[in-house]
PDB file of C-alpha atoms in Angstrom:
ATOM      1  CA  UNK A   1    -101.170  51.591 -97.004  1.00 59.00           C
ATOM      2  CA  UNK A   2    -102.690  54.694 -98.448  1.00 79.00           C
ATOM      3  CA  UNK A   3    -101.754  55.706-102.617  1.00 92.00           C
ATOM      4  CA  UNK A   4    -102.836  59.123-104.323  1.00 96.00           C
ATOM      5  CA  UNK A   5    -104.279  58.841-107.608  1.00 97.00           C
ATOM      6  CA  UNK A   6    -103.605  61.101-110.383  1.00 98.00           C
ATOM      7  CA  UNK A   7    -104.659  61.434-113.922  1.00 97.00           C
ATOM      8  CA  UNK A   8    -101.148  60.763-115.694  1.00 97.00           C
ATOM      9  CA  UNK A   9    -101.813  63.661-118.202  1.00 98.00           C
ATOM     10  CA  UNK A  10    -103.621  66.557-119.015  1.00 98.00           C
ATOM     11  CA  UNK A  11    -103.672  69.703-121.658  1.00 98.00           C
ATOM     12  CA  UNK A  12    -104.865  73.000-121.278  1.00 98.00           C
ATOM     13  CA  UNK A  13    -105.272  76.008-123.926  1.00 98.00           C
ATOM     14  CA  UNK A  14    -102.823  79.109-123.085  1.00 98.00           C
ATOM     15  CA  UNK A  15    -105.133  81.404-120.697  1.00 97.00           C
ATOM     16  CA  UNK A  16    -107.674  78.619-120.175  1.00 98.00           C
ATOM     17  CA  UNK A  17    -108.538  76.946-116.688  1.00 98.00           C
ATOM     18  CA  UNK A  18    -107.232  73.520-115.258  1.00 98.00           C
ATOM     19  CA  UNK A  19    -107.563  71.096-112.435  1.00 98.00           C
ATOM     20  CA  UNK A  20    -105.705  68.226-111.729  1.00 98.00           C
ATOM     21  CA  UNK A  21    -107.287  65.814-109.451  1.00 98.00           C
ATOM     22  CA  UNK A  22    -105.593  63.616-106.917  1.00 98.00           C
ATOM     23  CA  UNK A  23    -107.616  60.987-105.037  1.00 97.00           C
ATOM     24  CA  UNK A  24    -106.937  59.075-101.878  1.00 95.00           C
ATOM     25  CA  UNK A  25    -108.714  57.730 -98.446  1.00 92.00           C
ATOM     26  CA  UNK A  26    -105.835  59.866 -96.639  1.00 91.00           C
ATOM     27  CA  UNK A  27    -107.320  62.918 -98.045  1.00 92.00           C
ATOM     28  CA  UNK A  28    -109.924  63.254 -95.599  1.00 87.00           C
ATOM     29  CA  UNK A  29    -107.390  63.489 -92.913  1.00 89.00           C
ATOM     30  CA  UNK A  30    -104.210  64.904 -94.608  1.00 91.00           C
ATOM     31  CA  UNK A  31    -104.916  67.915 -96.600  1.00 93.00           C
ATOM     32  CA  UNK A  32    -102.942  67.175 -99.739  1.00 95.00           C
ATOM     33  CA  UNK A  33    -100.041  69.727-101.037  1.00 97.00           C
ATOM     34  CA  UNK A  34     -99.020  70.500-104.382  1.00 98.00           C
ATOM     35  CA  UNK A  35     -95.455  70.105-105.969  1.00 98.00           C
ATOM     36  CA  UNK A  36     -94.395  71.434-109.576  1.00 98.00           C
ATOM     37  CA  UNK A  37     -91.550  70.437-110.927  1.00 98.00           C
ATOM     38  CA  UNK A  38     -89.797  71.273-114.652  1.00 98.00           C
ATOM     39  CA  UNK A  39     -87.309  69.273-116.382  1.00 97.00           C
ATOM     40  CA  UNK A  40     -84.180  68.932-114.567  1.00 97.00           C
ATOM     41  CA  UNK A  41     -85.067  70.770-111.735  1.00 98.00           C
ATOM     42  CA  UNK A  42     -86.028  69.827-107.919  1.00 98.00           C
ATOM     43  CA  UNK A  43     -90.033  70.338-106.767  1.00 98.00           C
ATOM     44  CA  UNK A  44     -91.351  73.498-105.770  1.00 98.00           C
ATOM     45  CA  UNK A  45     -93.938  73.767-103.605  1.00 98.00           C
ATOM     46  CA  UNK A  46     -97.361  75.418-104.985  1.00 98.00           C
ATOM     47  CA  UNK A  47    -100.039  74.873-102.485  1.00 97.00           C
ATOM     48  CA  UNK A  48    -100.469  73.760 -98.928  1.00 95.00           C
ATOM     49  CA  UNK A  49    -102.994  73.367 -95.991  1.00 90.00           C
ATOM     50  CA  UNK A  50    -106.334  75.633 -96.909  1.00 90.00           C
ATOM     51  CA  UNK A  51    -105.178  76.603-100.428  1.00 94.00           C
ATOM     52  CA  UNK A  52    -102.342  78.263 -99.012  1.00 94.00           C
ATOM     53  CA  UNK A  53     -99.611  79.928-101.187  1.00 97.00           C
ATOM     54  CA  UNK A  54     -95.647  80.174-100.706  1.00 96.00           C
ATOM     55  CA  UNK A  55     -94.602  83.425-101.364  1.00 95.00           C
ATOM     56  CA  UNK A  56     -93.047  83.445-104.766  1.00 96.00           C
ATOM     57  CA  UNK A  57     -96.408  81.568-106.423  1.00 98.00           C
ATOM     58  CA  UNK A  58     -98.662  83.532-108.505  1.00 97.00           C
ATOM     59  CA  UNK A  59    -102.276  83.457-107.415  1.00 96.00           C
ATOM     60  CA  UNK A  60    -103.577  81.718-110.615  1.00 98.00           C
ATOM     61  CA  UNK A  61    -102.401  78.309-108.571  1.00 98.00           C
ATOM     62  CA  UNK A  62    -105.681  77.656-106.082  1.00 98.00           C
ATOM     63  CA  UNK A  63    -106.538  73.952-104.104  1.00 97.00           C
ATOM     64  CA  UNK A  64    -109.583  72.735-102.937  1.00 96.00           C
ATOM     65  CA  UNK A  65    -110.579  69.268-101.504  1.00 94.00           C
ATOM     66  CA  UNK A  66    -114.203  67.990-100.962  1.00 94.00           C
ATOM     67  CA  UNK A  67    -113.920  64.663 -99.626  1.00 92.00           C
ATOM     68  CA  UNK A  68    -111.456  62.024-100.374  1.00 94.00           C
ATOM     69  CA  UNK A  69    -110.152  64.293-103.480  1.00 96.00           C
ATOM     70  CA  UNK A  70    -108.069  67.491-103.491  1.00 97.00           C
ATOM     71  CA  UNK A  71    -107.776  69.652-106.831  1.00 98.00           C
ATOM     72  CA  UNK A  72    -105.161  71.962-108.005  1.00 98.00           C
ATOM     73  CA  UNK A  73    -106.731  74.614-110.237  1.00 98.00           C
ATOM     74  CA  UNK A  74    -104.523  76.640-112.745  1.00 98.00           C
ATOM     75  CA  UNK A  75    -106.650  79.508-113.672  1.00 98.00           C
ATOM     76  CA  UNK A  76    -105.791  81.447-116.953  1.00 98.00           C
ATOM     77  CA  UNK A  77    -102.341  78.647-117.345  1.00 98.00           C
ATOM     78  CA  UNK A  78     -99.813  80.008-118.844  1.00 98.00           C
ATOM     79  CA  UNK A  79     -96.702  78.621-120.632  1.00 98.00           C
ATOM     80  CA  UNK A  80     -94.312  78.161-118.042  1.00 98.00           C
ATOM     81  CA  UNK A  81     -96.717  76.219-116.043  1.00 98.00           C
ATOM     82  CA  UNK A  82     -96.140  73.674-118.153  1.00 98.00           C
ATOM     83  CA  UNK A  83     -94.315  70.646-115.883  1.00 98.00           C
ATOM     84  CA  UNK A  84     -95.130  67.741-113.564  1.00 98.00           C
ATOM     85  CA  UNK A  85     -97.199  68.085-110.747  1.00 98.00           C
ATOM     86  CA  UNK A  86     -97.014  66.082-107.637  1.00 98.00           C
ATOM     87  CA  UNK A  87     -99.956  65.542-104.816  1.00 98.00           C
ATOM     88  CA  UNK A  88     -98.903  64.365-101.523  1.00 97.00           C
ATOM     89  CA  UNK A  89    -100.461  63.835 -98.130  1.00 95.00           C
ATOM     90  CA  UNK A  90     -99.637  60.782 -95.390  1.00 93.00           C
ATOM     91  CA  UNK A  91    -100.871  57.673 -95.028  1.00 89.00           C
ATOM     92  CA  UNK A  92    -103.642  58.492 -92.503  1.00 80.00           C
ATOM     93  CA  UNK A  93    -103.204  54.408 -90.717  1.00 81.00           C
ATOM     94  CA  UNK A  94    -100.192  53.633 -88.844  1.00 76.00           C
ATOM     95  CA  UNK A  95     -97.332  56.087 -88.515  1.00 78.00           C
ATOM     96  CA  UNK A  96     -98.460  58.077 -90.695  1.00 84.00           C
ATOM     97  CA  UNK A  97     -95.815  58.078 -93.869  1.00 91.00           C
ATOM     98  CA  UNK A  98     -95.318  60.714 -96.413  1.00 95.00           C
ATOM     99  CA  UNK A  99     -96.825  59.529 -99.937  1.00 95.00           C
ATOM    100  CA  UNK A 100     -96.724  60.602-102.933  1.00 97.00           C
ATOM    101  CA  UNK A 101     -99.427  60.620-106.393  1.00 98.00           C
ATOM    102  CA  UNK A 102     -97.807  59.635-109.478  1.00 98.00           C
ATOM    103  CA  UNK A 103     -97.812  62.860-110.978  1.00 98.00           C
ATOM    104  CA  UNK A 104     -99.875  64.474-113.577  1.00 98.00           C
ATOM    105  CA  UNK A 105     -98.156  66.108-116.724  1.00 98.00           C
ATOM    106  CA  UNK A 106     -99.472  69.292-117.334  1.00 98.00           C
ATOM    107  CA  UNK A 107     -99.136  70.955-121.151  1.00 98.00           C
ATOM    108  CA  UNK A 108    -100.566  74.070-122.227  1.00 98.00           C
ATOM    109  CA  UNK A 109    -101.647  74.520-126.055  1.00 96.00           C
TER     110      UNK A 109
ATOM    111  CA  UNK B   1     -84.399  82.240 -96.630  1.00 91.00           C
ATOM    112  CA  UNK B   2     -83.780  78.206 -95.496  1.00 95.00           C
ATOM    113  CA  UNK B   3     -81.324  76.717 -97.752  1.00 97.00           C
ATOM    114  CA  UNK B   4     -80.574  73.462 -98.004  1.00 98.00           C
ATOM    115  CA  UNK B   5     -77.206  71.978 -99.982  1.00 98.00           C
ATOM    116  CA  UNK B   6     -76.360  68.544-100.486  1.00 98.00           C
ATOM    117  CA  UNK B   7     -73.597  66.547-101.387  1.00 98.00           C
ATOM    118  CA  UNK B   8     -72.480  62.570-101.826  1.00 97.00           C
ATOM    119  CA  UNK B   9     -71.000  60.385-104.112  1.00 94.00           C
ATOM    120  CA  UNK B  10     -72.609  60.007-107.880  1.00 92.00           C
ATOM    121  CA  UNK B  11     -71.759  56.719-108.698  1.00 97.00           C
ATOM    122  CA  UNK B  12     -71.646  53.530-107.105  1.00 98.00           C
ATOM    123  CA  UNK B  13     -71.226  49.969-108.169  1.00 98.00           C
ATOM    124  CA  UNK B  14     -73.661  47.530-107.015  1.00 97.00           C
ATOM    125  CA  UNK B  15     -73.180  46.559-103.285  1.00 96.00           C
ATOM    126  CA  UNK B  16     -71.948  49.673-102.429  1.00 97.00           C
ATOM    127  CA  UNK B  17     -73.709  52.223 -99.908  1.00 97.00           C
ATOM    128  CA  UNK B  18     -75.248  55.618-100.966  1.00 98.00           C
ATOM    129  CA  UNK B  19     -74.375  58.178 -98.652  1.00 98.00           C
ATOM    130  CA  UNK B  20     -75.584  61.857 -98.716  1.00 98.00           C
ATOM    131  CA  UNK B  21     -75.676  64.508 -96.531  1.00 98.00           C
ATOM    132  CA  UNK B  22     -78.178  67.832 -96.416  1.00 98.00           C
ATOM    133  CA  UNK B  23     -76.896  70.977 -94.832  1.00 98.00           C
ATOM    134  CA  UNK B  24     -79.554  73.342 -93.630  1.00 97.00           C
ATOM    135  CA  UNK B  25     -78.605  77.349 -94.240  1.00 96.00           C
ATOM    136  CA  UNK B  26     -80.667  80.040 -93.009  1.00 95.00           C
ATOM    137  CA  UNK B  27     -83.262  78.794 -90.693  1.00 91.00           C
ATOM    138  CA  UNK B  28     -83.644  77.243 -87.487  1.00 89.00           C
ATOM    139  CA  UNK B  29     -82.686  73.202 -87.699  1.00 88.00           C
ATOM    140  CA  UNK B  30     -85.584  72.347 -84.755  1.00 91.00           C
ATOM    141  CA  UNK B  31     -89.444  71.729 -85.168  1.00 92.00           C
ATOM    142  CA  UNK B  32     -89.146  70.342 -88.660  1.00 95.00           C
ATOM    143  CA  UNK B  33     -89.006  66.629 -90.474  1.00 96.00           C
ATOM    144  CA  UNK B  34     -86.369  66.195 -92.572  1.00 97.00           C
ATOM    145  CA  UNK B  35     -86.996  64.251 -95.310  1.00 98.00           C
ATOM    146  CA  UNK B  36     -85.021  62.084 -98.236  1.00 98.00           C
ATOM    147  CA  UNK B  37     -87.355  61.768-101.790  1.00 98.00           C
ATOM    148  CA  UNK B  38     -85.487  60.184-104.856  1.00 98.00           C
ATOM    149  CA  UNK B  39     -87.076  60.113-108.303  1.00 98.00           C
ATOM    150  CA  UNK B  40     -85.939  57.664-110.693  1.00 98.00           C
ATOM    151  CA  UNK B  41     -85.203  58.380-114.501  1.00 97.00           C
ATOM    152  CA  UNK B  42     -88.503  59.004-116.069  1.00 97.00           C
ATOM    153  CA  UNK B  43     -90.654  57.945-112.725  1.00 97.00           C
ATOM    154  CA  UNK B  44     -92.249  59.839-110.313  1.00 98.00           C
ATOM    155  CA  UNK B  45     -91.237  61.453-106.524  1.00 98.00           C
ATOM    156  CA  UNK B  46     -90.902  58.360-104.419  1.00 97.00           C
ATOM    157  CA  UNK B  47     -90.028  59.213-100.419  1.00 97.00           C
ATOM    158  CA  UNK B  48     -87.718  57.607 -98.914  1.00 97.00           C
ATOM    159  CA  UNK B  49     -88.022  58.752 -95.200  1.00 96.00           C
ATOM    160  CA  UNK B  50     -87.522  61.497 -92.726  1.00 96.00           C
ATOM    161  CA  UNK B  51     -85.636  62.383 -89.553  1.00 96.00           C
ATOM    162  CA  UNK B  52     -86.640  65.398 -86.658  1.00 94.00           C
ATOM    163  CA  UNK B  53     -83.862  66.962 -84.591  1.00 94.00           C
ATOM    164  CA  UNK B  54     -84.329  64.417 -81.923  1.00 94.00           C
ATOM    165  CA  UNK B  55     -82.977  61.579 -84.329  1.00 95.00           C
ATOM    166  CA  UNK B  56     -86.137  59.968 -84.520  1.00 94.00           C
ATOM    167  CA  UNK B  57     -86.840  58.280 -87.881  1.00 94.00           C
ATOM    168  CA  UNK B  58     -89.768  57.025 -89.897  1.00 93.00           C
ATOM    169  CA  UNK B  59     -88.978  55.072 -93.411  1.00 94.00           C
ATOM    170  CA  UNK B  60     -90.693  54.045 -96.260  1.00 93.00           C
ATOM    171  CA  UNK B  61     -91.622  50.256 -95.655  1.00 89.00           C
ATOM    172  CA  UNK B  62     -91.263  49.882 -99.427  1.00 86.00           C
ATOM    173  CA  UNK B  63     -87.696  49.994 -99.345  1.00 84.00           C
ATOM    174  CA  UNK B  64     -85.547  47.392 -98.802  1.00 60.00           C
ATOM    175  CA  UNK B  65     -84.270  47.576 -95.801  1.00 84.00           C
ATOM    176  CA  UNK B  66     -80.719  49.252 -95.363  1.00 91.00           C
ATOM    177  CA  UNK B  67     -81.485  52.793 -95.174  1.00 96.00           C
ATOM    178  CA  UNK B  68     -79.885  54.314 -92.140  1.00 96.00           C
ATOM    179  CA  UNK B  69     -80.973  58.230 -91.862  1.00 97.00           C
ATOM    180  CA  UNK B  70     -78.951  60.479 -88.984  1.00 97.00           C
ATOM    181  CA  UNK B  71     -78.756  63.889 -87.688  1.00 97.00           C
ATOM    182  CA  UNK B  72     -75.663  66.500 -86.668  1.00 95.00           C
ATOM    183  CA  UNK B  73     -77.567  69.039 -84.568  1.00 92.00           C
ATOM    184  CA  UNK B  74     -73.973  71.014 -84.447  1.00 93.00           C
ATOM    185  CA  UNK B  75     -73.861  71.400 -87.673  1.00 94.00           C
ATOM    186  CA  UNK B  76     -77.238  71.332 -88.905  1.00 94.00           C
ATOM    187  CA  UNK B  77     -77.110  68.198 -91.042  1.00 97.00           C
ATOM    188  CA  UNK B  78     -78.574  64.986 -91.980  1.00 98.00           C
ATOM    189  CA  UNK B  79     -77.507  62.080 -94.042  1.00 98.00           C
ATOM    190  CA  UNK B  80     -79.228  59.452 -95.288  1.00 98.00           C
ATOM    191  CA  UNK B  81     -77.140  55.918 -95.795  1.00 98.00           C
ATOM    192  CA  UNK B  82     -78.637  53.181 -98.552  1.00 97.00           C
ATOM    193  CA  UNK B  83     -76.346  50.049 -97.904  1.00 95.00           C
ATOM    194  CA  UNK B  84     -76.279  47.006-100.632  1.00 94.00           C
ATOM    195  CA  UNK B  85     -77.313  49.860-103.585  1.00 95.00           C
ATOM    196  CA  UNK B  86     -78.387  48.216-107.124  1.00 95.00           C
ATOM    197  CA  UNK B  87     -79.459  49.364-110.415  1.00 97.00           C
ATOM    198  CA  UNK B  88     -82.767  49.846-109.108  1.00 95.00           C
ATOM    199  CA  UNK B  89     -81.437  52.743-107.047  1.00 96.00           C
ATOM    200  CA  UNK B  90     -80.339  54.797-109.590  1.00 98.00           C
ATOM    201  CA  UNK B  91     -82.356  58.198-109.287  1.00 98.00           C
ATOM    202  CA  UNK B  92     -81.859  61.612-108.351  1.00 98.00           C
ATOM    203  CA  UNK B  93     -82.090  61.907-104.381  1.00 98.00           C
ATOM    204  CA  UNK B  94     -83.575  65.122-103.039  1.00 98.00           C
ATOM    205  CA  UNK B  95     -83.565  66.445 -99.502  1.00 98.00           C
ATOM    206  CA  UNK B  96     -86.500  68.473 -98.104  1.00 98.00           C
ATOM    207  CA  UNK B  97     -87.994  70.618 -95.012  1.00 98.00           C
ATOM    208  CA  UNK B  98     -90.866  69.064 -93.967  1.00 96.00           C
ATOM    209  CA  UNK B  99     -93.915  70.539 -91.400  1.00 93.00           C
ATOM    210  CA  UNK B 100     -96.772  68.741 -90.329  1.00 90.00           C
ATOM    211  CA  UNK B 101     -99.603  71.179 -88.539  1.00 89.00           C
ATOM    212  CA  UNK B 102    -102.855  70.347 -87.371  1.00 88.00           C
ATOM    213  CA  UNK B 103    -106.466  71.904 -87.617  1.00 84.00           C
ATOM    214  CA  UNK B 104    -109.140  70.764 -85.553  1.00 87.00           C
ATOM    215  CA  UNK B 105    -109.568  66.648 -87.202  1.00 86.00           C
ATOM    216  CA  UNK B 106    -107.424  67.544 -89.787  1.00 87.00           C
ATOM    217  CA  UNK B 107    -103.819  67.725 -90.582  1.00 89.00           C
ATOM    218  CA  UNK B 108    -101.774  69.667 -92.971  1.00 92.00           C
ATOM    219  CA  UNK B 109     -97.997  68.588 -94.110  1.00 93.00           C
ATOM    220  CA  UNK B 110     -96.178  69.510 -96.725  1.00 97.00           C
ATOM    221  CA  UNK B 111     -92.304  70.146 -97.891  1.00 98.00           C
ATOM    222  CA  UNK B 112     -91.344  73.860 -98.481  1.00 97.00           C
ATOM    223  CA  UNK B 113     -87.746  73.826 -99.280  1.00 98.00           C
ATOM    224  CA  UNK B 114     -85.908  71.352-101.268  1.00 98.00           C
ATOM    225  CA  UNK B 115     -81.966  70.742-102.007  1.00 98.00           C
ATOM    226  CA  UNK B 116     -80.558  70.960-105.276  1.00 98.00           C
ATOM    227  CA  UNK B 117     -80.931  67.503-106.082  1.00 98.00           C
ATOM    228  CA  UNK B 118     -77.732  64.794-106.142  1.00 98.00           C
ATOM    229  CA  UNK B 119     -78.016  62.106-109.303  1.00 98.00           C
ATOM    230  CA  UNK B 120     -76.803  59.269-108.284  1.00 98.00           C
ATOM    231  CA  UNK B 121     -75.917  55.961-110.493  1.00 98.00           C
ATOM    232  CA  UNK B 122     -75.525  52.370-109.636  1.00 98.00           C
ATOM    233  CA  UNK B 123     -73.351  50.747-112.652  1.00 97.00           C
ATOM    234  CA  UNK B 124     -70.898  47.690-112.709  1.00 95.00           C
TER     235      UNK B 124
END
């Protein structure tokens, strides 16, 4: 089965710019989609399809993907972005199963 | 605005079976997945499977077996049923909207709206 591959932590400066990667063979069939998610609370949706944004999301959240890897770009992060965030796509053999990355940490300086 | 509000038992003692249930407010109940993703203390989103209006089911092969997922269409609902639960089953269980859309080769899925959360906690 496919996996999603994240880096399990990374730091950004207050108003700087971040990606978090997520790698996987599904990729180049499932677009990936981005999850954040704080302490104690459930996931929230921050970008889907072609870098796609639920309302609600500020437009400093962008995603790309260029092969078998899909970023999530935070551009100018700010302190509440600080949190977890989740890739996911499905496994692109079989029947096609929801998967998840591991998650990358996120902190902002 | 889709809502979704779940509900089950907290804790269990090993053997036992999980059971939750996800009410959908707010939207229409047909032409989605709905999904079941737990997260154990400290871990990372792990999914457990998903269920369409029809009753149709996919699961995670990872699990042990003994997840049961089901569907009320007349009430908008969906459970999800872990039989034999253990220590290794203590998480918080979310439930979640799923769509899966294609584009040309390529698909696009994601989950939009997610319940509350239920913590639940396997303990002799």
């Amino acid at each position: 089965s496919s996996e999603l591959t994240q880096d399990p932590a990374v730091s950004v400066a207050l108003g700087q710019t971040v990606r978090i990667t997520c790698q996987g063979d599904s990729l180049g069939t499932y677009y990936a989609s981005w999850y954040q998610q704080k302490p104690g609370q459930a996931p929230v949706l921050v970008i889907h399809g072609l870098n796609k944004r639920p309302s609600g999301i500020p437009d400093r959240f962008s995603g790309s993907t260029s092969g078998n890897t899909a970023s999530l770009t935070i551009t100018g992060a700010q302190a509440e972005d600080e949190a977890d965030y989740y890739c996911s796509s499905r496994d692109s053999s079989g029947i096609h199963l929801v998967i998840f990355g591991g998650g990358t940490k996120l902190t902002v300086l | 605005q889709v809502q979704l509000q779940q509900w089950g038992a907290g804790l269990l003692k090993p053997s036992e079976t999980l059971s939750l249930t996800c009410a959908v407010y707010g939207g229409s109940f047909s032409g989605y997945s709905w999904s079941w993703v737990r997260q154990p203390p400290g871990k990372g989103l792990e999914w457990i499977g998903e269920i369409n209006q029809s009753g149709s089911t996919n699961y995670n092969p990872s699990l042990k077996s003994g997840v049961t997922m089901s569907v009320d269409t007349s009430k908008n609902q969906f459970s999800l049923s872990l039989s034999s639960v253990t220590a290794a089953d203590t998480a918080v269980y979310y439930c979640a909207r799923g769509t899966v859309t294609t584009w040309g080769f390529f698909y696009f899925q994601y989950m939009d709206v997610w319940g509350q959360g239920t913590t639940v906690t396997v303990s002799s």
